[in-house]
Coordinates of C-alpha atoms and ligand atoms in Angstrom, one line a residue:
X1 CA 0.0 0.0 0.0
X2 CA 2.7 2.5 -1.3
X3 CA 1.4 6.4 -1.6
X4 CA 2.4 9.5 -1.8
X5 CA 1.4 9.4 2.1
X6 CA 3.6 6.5 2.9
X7 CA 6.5 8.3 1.0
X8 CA 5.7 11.8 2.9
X9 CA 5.5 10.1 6.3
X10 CA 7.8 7.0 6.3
X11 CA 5.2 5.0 7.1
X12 CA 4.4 1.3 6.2
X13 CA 0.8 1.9 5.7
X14 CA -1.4 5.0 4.7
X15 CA -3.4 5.1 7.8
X16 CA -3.1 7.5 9.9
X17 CA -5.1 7.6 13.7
X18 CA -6.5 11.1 14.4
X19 CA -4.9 12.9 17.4
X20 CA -7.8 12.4 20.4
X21 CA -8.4 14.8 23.0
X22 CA -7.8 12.6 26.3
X23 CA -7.8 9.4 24.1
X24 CA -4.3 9.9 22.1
X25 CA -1.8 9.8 24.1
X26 CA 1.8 8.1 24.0
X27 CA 0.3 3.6 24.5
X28 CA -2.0 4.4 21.6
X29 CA -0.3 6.3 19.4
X30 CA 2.8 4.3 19.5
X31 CA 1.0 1.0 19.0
X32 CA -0.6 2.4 16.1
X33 CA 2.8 3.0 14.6
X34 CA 4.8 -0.1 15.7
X35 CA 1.3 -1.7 13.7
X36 CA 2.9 0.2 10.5
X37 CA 0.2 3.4 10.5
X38 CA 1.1 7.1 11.7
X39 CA 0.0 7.1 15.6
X40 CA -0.8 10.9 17.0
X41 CA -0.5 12.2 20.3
X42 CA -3.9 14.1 20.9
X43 CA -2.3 17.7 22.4
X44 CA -6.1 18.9 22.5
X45 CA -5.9 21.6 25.4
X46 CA -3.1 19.8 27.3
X47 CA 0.1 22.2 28.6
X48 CA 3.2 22.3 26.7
X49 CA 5.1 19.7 29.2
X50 CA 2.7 17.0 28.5
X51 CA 3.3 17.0 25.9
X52 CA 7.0 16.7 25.7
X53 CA 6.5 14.3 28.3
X54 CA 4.1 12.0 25.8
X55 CA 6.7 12.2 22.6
X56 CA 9.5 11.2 25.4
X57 CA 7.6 8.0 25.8
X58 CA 6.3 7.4 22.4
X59 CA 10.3 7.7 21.7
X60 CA 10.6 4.8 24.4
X61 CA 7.9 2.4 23.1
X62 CA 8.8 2.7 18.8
X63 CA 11.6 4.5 16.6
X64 CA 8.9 4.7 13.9
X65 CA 7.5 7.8 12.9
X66 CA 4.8 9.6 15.1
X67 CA 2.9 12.5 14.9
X68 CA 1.4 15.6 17.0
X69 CA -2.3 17.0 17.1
X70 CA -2.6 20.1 17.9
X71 CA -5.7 22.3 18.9
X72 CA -4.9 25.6 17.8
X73 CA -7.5 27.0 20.0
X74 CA -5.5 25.6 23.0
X75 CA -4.0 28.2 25.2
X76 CA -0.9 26.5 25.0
X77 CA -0.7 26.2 21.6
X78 CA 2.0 28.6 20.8
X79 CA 4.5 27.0 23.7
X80 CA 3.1 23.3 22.3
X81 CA 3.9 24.5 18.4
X82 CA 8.0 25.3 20.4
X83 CA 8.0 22.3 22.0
X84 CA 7.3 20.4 18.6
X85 CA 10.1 22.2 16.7
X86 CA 12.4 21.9 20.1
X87 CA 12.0 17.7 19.8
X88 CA 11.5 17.7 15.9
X89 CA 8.5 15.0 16.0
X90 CA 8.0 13.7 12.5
X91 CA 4.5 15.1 11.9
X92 CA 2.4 18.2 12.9
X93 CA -1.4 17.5 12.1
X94 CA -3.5 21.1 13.1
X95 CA -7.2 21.3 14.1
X96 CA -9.3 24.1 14.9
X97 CA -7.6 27.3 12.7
X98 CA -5.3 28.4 10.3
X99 CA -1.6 26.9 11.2
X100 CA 0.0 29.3 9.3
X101 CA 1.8 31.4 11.5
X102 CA 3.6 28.3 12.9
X103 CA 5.0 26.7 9.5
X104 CA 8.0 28.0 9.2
X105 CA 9.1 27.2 12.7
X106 CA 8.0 23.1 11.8
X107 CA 9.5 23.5 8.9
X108 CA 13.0 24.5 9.4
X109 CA 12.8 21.5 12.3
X110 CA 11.7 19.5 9.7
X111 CA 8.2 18.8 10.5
X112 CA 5.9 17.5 8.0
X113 CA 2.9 19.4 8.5
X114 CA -0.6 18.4 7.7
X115 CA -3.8 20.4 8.8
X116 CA -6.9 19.3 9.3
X117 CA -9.7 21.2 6.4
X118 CA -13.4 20.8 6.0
X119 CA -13.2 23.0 3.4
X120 CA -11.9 23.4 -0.2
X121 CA -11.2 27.1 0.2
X122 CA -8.9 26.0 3.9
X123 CA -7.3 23.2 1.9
X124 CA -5.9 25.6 -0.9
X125 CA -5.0 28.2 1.3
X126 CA -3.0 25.4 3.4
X127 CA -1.2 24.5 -0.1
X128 CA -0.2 28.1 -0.5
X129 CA 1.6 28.6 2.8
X130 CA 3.0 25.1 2.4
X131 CA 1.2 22.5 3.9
X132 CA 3.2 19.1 2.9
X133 CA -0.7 17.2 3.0
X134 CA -4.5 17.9 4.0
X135 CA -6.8 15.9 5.5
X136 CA -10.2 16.4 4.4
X137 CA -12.1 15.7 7.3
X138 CA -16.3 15.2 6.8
X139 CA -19.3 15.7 9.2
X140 CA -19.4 12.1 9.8
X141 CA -16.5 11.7 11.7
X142 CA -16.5 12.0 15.8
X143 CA -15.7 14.8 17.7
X144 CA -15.7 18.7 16.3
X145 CA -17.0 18.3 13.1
X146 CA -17.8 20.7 9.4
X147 CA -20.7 20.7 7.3
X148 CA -19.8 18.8 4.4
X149 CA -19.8 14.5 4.3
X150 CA -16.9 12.6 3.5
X151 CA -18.3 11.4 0.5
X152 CA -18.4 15.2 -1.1
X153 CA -15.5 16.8 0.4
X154 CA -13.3 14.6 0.0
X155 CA -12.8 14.5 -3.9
X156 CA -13.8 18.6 -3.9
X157 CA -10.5 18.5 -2.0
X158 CA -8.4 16.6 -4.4
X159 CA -9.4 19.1 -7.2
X160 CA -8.8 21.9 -5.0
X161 CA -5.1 21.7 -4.0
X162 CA -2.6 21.6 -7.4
X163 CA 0.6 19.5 -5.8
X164 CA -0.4 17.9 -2.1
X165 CA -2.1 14.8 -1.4
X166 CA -5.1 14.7 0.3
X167 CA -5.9 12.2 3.4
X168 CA -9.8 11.6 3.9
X169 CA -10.9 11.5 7.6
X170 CA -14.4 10.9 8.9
X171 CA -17.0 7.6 8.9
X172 CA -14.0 5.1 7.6
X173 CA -14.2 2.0 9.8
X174 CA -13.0 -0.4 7.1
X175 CA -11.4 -1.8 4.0
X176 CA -14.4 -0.8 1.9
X177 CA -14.2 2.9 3.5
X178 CA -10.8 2.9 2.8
X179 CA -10.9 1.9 -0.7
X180 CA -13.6 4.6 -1.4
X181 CA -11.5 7.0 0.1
X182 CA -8.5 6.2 -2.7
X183 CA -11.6 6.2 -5.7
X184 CA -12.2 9.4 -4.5
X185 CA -8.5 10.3 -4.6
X186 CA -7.2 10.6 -1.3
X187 CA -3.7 8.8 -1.0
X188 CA -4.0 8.1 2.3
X189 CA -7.2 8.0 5.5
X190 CA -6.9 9.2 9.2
X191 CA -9.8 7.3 11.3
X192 CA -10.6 8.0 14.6
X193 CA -13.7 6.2 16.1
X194 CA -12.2 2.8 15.6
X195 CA -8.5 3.5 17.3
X196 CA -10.8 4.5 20.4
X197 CA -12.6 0.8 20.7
X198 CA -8.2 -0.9 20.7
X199 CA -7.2 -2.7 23.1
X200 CA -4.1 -0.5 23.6
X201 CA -6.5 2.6 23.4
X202 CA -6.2 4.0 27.5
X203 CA -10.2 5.1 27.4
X204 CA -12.2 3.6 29.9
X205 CA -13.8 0.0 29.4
X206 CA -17.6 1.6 29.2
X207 CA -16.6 4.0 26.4
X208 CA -15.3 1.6 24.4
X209 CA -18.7 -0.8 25.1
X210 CA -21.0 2.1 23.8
X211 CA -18.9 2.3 20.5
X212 CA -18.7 -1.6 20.3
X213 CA -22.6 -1.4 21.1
X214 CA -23.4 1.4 19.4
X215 CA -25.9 1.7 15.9
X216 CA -26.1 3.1 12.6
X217 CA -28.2 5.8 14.2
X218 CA -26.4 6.3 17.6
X219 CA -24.6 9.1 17.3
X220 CA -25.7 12.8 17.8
X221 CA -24.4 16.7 17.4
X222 CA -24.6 19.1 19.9
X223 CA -23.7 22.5 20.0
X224 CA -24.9 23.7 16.4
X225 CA -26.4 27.2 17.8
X226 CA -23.2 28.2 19.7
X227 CA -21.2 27.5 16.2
X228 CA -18.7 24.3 18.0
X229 CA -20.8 21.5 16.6
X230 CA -19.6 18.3 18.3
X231 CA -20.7 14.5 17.6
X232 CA -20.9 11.6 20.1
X233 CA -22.8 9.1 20.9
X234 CA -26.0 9.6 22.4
X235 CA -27.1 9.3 25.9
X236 CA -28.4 11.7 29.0
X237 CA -25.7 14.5 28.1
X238 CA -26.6 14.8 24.3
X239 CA -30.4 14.4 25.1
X240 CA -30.9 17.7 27.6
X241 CA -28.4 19.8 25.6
X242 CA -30.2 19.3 22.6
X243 CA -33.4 19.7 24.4
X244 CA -31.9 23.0 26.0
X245 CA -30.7 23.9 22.3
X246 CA -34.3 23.8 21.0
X247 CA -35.2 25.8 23.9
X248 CA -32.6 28.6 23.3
X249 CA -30.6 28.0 26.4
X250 CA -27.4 30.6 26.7
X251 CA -23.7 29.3 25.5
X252 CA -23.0 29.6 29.3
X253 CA -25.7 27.1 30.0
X254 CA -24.9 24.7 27.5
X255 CA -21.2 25.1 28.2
X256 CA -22.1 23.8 31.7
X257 CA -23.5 20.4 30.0
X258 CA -20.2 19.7 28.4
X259 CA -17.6 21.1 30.3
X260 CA -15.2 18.4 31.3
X261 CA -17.2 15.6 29.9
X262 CA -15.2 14.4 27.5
X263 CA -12.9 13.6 30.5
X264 CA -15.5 12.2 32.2
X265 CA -16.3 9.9 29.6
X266 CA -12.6 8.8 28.7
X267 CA -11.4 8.5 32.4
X268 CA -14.3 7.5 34.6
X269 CA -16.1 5.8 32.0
X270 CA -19.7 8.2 32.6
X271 CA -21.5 6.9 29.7
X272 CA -24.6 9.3 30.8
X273 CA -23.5 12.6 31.5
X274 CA -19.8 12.2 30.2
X275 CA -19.5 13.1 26.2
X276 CA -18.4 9.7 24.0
X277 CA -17.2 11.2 20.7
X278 CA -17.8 9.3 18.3
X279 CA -18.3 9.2 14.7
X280 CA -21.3 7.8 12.4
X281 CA -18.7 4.8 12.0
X282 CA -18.9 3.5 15.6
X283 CA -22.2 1.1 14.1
X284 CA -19.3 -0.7 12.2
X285 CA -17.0 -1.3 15.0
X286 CA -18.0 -5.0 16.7
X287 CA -15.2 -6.1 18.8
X288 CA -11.6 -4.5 20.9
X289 CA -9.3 -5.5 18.5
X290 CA -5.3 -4.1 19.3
X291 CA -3.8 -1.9 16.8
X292 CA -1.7 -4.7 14.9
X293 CA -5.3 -6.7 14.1
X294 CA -7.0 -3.6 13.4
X295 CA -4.4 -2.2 11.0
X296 CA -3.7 -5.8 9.5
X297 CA -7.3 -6.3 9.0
X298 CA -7.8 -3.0 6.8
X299 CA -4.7 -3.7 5.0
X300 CA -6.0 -7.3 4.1
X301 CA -9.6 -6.1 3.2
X302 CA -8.4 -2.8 1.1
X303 CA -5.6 -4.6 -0.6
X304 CA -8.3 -7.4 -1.7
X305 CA -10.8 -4.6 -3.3
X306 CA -7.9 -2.4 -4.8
X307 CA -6.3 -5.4 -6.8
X308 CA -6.1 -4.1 -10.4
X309 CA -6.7 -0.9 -9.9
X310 CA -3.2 0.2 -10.3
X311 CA -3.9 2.7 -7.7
X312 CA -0.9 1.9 -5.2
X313 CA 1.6 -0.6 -5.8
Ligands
LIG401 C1 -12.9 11.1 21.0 C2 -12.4 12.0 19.8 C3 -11.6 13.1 20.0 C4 -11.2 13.9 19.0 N1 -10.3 14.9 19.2 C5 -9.7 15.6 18.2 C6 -8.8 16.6 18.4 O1 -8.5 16.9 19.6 N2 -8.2 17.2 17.4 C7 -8.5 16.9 16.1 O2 -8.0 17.5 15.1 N3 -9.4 15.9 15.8 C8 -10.0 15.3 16.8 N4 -10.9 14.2 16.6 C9 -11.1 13.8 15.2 C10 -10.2 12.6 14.8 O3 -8.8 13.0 14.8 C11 -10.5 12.0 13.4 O4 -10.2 13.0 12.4 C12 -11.9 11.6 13.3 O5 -12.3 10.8 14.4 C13 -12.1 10.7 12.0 O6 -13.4 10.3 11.9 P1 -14.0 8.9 12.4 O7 -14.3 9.2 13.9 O8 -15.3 8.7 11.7 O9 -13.0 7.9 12.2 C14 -11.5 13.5 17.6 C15 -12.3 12.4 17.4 C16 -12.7 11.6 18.5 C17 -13.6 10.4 18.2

């Protein structure tokens, strides 16, 4: 499965898990690359030693490349964006903003840097100040999400940018997600609900449950009216803050809802008022495989639809 993403990240595979708040952190991410994918540390709002601390230990568990996520809505993010430079980790991807005012510090450490766009207008702008890749990341997927599906984005994308590939992100649980993906001309997929339901993944037991559980229709989004749209799986959280939603409850109230919940969910395992994000995908996901299965298993199932295409070697 050779790409233009396998060549840009020295990676075996072009799979790439999406940097977590609370869920990414150094067991996961480095048993997603030992497994031959690109394994993120989740910087989400986290300070900038934790973060150092995390790629110390990723360091520890795999020599093979490894990436960074970071929030650029964090308040750490400038001291995170030093700290990235300072231990020259592989790969920068970006969420939440425009990166641009860190790329040439990432690039003179030689960072690869890859934002995150759910856009076509983001995506070509990230070309222009130099973005190596993009990953076109649709509504479907868990956590913050755009407007536009997978399915549309993702080769609106492709056309957009003139030189860089394009990884599509959001409802890929499997080989047949991931082949679509490369029909639509990504080179490459970052998936997120599934790497949350691994057995390396640190998120508590019940989390992982509710995505093993979980339907088709089981996911929700909160927060459209305050403009920070979110998706998870449904329960007592995503219930009363839609219900305040419809009512018109203040940003302040609704903030109260999630505040902390995503902790909740990850590290005490509160499947009712804690916030599981998840993506549309979770209805796919059926059992806690580890990294190595999971990422063995896509490889098997993509490789056997691609055959023939001449798409990758
Ligand atoms: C629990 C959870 C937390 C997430 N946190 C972040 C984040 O902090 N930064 C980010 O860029 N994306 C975040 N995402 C998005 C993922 O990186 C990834 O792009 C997305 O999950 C892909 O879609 P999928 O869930 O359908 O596989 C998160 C997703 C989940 C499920």
């Amino acid at each position: 499965m050779k790409t233009e993403i396998t060549a840009l990240l020295g990676t075996e595979y072009p799979i790439i898990q999406g940097g977590m708040a609370w869920v990414a952190e150094h067991h996961l991410a480095a048993a997603v690359s030992e497994a031959g994918g690109l394994g993120i540390i989740g910087a989400a709002n986290a300070p900038a030693d934790w973060v150092r601390e995390q790629i110390h230990k990723v360091r520890e568990l795999t020599k093979k490349p490894f990436g960074v996520n970071v929030m650029l809505m964090s308040p750490y993010a400038e001291e995170v964006a030093k700290v990235i430079a300072e231990e020259k980790v592989p790969v920068v991807t970006t969420g939440a903003g425009n990166p641009e005012k860190y790329m040439e510090l990432w690039k003179s450490a030689g960072t690869k840097v890859i934002p995150v766009v759910a856009s076509t207008a983001l995506a070509k702008r990230m070309e222009r100040c130099g973005a190596d890749a993009v990953i076109a990341e649709g509504c479907e997927s868990g956590g913050h999400v755009g407007e536009t599906t997978t399915m549309a984005l993702v080769p609106q994308v492709v056309d957009a940018v003139e030189k860089i590939p394009v990884i599509a992100a959001g409802g890929i649980g499997d080989g047949r997600g991931i082949a679509a993906a490369f029909m639509l001309g990504a080179k490459g997929v970052q998936m997120g609900t599934a790497f949350v339901a691994t057995k390396e993944s640190q998120v508590h037991e019940n989390y992982k449950q509710c995505i093993i559980k979980a339907k088709d229709i089981d996911t929700r989004v909160t927060g459209r009216t305050t403009g920070h749209p979110v998706r998870a799986l449904r329960n007592q959280m995503t219930k009363e803050y839609l219900k305040k939603e419809a009512e018109g409850a203040s940003f302040e109230e609704l903030e109260l809802l999630t505040l902390g919940s995503l902790r909740r969910a990850v590290q005490e395992g509160d499947t009712r008022n804690g916030s599981m994000m998840a993506g549309q995908i979770a209805g796919l996901v059926k059992e806690e495989l580890s990294c190595k299965e999971l990422i063995d298993k896509l490889v098997k199932e993509t490789d056997a639809l691609m055959k023939g295409t001449g798409i990758y070697e």
